[in-house]
mmCIF file of C-alpha atoms in Angstrom:
data_model
loop_
_atom_site.group_PDB
_atom_site.id
_atom_site.type_symbol
_atom_site.label_atom_id
_atom_site.label_comp_id
_atom_site.label_asym_id
_atom_site.label_seq_id
_atom_site.Cartn_x
_atom_site.Cartn_y
_atom_site.Cartn_z
ATOM 1 C CA GLN A 1 0.000 0.000 0.000
ATOM 2 C CA VAL A 2 1.412 3.340 -1.078
ATOM 3 C CA GLN A 3 1.603 5.750 1.797
ATOM 4 C CA LEU A 4 3.197 9.104 2.614
ATOM 5 C CA VAL A 5 3.218 10.259 6.210
ATOM 6 C CA GLU A 6 4.213 13.783 7.192
ATOM 7 C CA SER A 7 5.383 14.824 10.635
ATOM 8 C CA GLY A 8 7.143 17.711 12.332
ATOM 9 C CA GLY A 9 4.435 20.333 12.227
ATOM 10 C CA GLY A 10 3.433 22.335 15.252
ATOM 11 C CA LEU A 11 3.134 25.771 16.793
ATOM 12 C CA VAL A 12 6.129 28.079 16.582
ATOM 13 C CA GLN A 13 6.746 31.764 17.097
ATOM 14 C CA SER A 14 7.526 34.095 14.243
ATOM 15 C CA GLY A 15 11.208 33.790 13.352
ATOM 16 C CA GLY A 16 11.389 30.206 14.562
ATOM 17 C CA SER A 17 12.172 27.000 12.704
ATOM 18 C CA LEU A 18 10.584 23.648 12.023
ATOM 19 C CA ARG A 19 11.663 20.619 10.051
ATOM 20 C CA LEU A 20 8.982 18.614 8.324
ATOM 21 C CA SER A 21 9.565 14.982 7.415
ATOM 22 C CA CYS A 22 7.734 12.814 4.929
ATOM 23 C CA VAL A 23 8.259 9.067 5.075
ATOM 24 C CA ALA A 24 7.218 6.938 2.121
ATOM 25 C CA SER A 25 6.186 3.306 2.230
ATOM 26 C CA GLY A 26 4.892 0.880 -0.346
ATOM 27 C CA PHE A 27 7.026 2.293 -3.156
ATOM 28 C CA ASN A 28 10.593 3.249 -3.877
ATOM 29 C CA LEU A 29 11.101 6.961 -3.428
ATOM 30 C CA ASP A 30 14.231 6.853 -5.617
ATOM 31 C CA TYR A 31 12.180 7.018 -8.787
ATOM 32 C CA TYR A 32 9.961 9.931 -7.839
ATOM 33 C CA ALA A 33 10.328 13.649 -7.611
ATOM 34 C CA MET A 34 8.970 14.923 -4.321
ATOM 35 C CA GLY A 35 7.074 18.092 -3.610
ATOM 36 C CA TRP A 36 5.843 20.045 -0.640
ATOM 37 C CA PHE A 37 2.584 21.934 -0.871
ATOM 38 C CA ARG A 38 0.532 23.943 1.578
ATOM 39 C CA GLN A 39 -3.044 25.011 1.956
ATOM 40 C CA ALA A 40 -4.375 27.679 4.271
ATOM 41 C CA PRO A 41 -8.081 27.894 5.188
ATOM 42 C CA GLY A 42 -10.113 29.339 2.345
ATOM 43 C CA LYS A 43 -7.176 29.268 -0.059
ATOM 44 C CA GLU A 44 -6.095 26.997 -2.866
ATOM 45 C CA ARG A 45 -3.325 24.477 -2.391
ATOM 46 C CA GLU A 46 -0.028 25.993 -3.514
ATOM 47 C CA GLY A 47 3.327 24.543 -4.379
ATOM 48 C CA VAL A 48 6.132 25.312 -1.957
ATOM 49 C CA SER A 49 9.127 23.326 -3.145
ATOM 50 C CA CYS A 50 10.164 20.245 -5.069
ATOM 51 C CA ILE A 51 13.234 18.068 -5.514
ATOM 52 C CA SER A 52 14.040 15.793 -8.419
ATOM 53 C CA SER A 53 14.269 12.041 -8.160
ATOM 54 C CA SER A 54 17.278 9.928 -7.250
ATOM 55 C CA ALA A 55 20.166 12.200 -6.336
ATOM 56 C CA GLY A 56 17.910 15.214 -6.055
ATOM 57 C CA SER A 57 20.119 17.498 -8.073
ATOM 58 C CA ARG A 58 17.310 19.856 -9.053
ATOM 59 C CA THR A 59 15.196 21.849 -6.630
ATOM 60 C CA ALA A 60 12.668 24.631 -6.927
ATOM 61 C CA TYR A 61 11.066 27.009 -4.453
ATOM 62 C CA ALA A 62 8.159 29.383 -4.399
ATOM 63 C CA ASP A 63 9.271 33.002 -4.187
ATOM 64 C CA ALA A 64 7.551 33.348 -0.822
ATOM 65 C CA VAL A 65 9.866 30.764 0.783
ATOM 66 C CA LYS A 66 13.057 31.142 -1.225
ATOM 67 C CA GLY A 67 16.043 31.630 1.037
ATOM 68 C CA ARG A 68 14.131 30.430 4.108
ATOM 69 C CA PHE A 69 13.082 26.869 3.267
ATOM 70 C CA THR A 70 15.311 24.005 2.142
ATOM 71 C CA ILE A 71 14.128 20.724 0.678
ATOM 72 C CA SER A 72 16.248 17.589 0.872
ATOM 73 C CA ARG A 73 15.869 13.851 0.553
ATOM 74 C CA ASP A 74 17.423 10.731 2.048
ATOM 75 C CA ASN A 75 16.597 7.908 -0.324
ATOM 76 C CA ALA A 76 18.130 5.325 2.015
ATOM 77 C CA LYS A 77 15.472 6.292 4.562
ATOM 78 C CA ASN A 78 12.747 6.833 1.951
ATOM 79 C CA THR A 79 12.290 10.262 3.494
ATOM 80 C CA VAL A 80 12.009 13.835 2.272
ATOM 81 C CA TYR A 81 12.505 16.871 4.490
ATOM 82 C CA LEU A 82 11.522 20.510 4.455
ATOM 83 C CA GLN A 83 13.632 22.686 6.713
ATOM 84 C CA MET A 84 11.738 25.881 7.421
ATOM 85 C CA ASN A 85 13.603 28.802 8.961
ATOM 86 C CA SER A 86 12.606 32.398 9.709
ATOM 87 C CA LEU A 87 8.982 31.384 9.781
ATOM 88 C CA LYS A 88 6.317 34.038 9.339
ATOM 89 C CA PRO A 89 2.632 34.067 10.310
ATOM 90 C CA GLU A 90 1.740 33.845 6.615
ATOM 91 C CA ASP A 91 3.451 30.438 6.496
ATOM 92 C CA THR A 92 0.619 29.064 8.637
ATOM 93 C CA SER A 93 -0.966 26.237 6.643
ATOM 94 C CA VAL A 94 -1.441 22.525 6.411
ATOM 95 C CA TYR A 95 1.663 21.186 4.675
ATOM 96 C CA TYR A 96 1.467 18.175 2.386
ATOM 97 C CA CYS A 97 4.150 16.104 0.739
ATOM 98 C CA ALA A 98 3.543 14.417 -2.575
ATOM 99 C CA ALA A 99 5.327 12.143 -5.047
ATOM 100 C CA GLY A 100 5.308 12.880 -8.744
ATOM 101 C CA PRO A 101 7.129 12.354 -12.022
ATOM 102 C CA TRP A 102 9.385 15.413 -12.120
ATOM 103 C CA CYS A 103 10.766 18.587 -10.602
ATOM 104 C CA LEU A 104 11.828 20.726 -13.523
ATOM 105 C CA GLY A 105 12.909 23.878 -11.763
ATOM 106 C CA TYR A 106 9.523 25.554 -11.440
ATOM 107 C CA VAL A 107 7.214 25.612 -8.468
ATOM 108 C CA PRO A 108 5.452 22.221 -8.313
ATOM 109 C CA ARG A 109 1.913 21.977 -9.571
ATOM 110 C CA ALA A 110 -0.461 19.836 -7.548
ATOM 111 C CA TYR A 111 -2.100 18.189 -10.559
ATOM 112 C CA GLU A 112 1.272 16.761 -11.633
ATOM 113 C CA TYR A 113 1.706 14.789 -8.396
ATOM 114 C CA GLU A 114 0.315 11.315 -7.904
ATOM 115 C CA TYR A 115 0.659 10.264 -4.264
ATOM 116 C CA TRP A 116 -0.204 12.491 -1.309
ATOM 117 C CA GLY A 117 0.212 12.484 2.433
ATOM 118 C CA GLN A 118 -2.470 13.460 4.907
ATOM 119 C CA GLY A 119 -0.851 16.756 5.854
ATOM 120 C CA THR A 120 0.673 18.289 8.960
ATOM 121 C CA GLN A 121 -0.397 21.584 10.515
ATOM 122 C CA VAL A 122 2.112 24.400 10.832
ATOM 123 C CA THR A 123 1.039 27.421 12.860
ATOM 124 C CA VAL A 124 3.255 30.467 13.228
ATOM 125 C CA SER A 125 2.271 32.990 15.879
ATOM 126 C CA SER A 126 3.204 36.651 15.654
#
């Protein structure tokens, strides 16, 4: 059974940091690009970052998080991470990881991604 499970969300003050993890099971993460998305109440799901498959040589970030967030992957652990620094109240959202066919250097698009996790809540207080 294909499954993605996110963890690491929580409540943090503005300027703080969190590291999200996404563990995959039921399939080999090596062959998939991985993306992080977020969705705030009343808003559409938006792409945050992606990393290409295998060695993860290509990454992309939304302008809103560039320079603050870093995506990485550990294929041996079938895990993808999103390190989030200098968090702002506007980063408050449910964060989802997803597996898809590619990360081509632009902000990931949700419709391109096949497998999804259940999401983890990130709340940043001012």
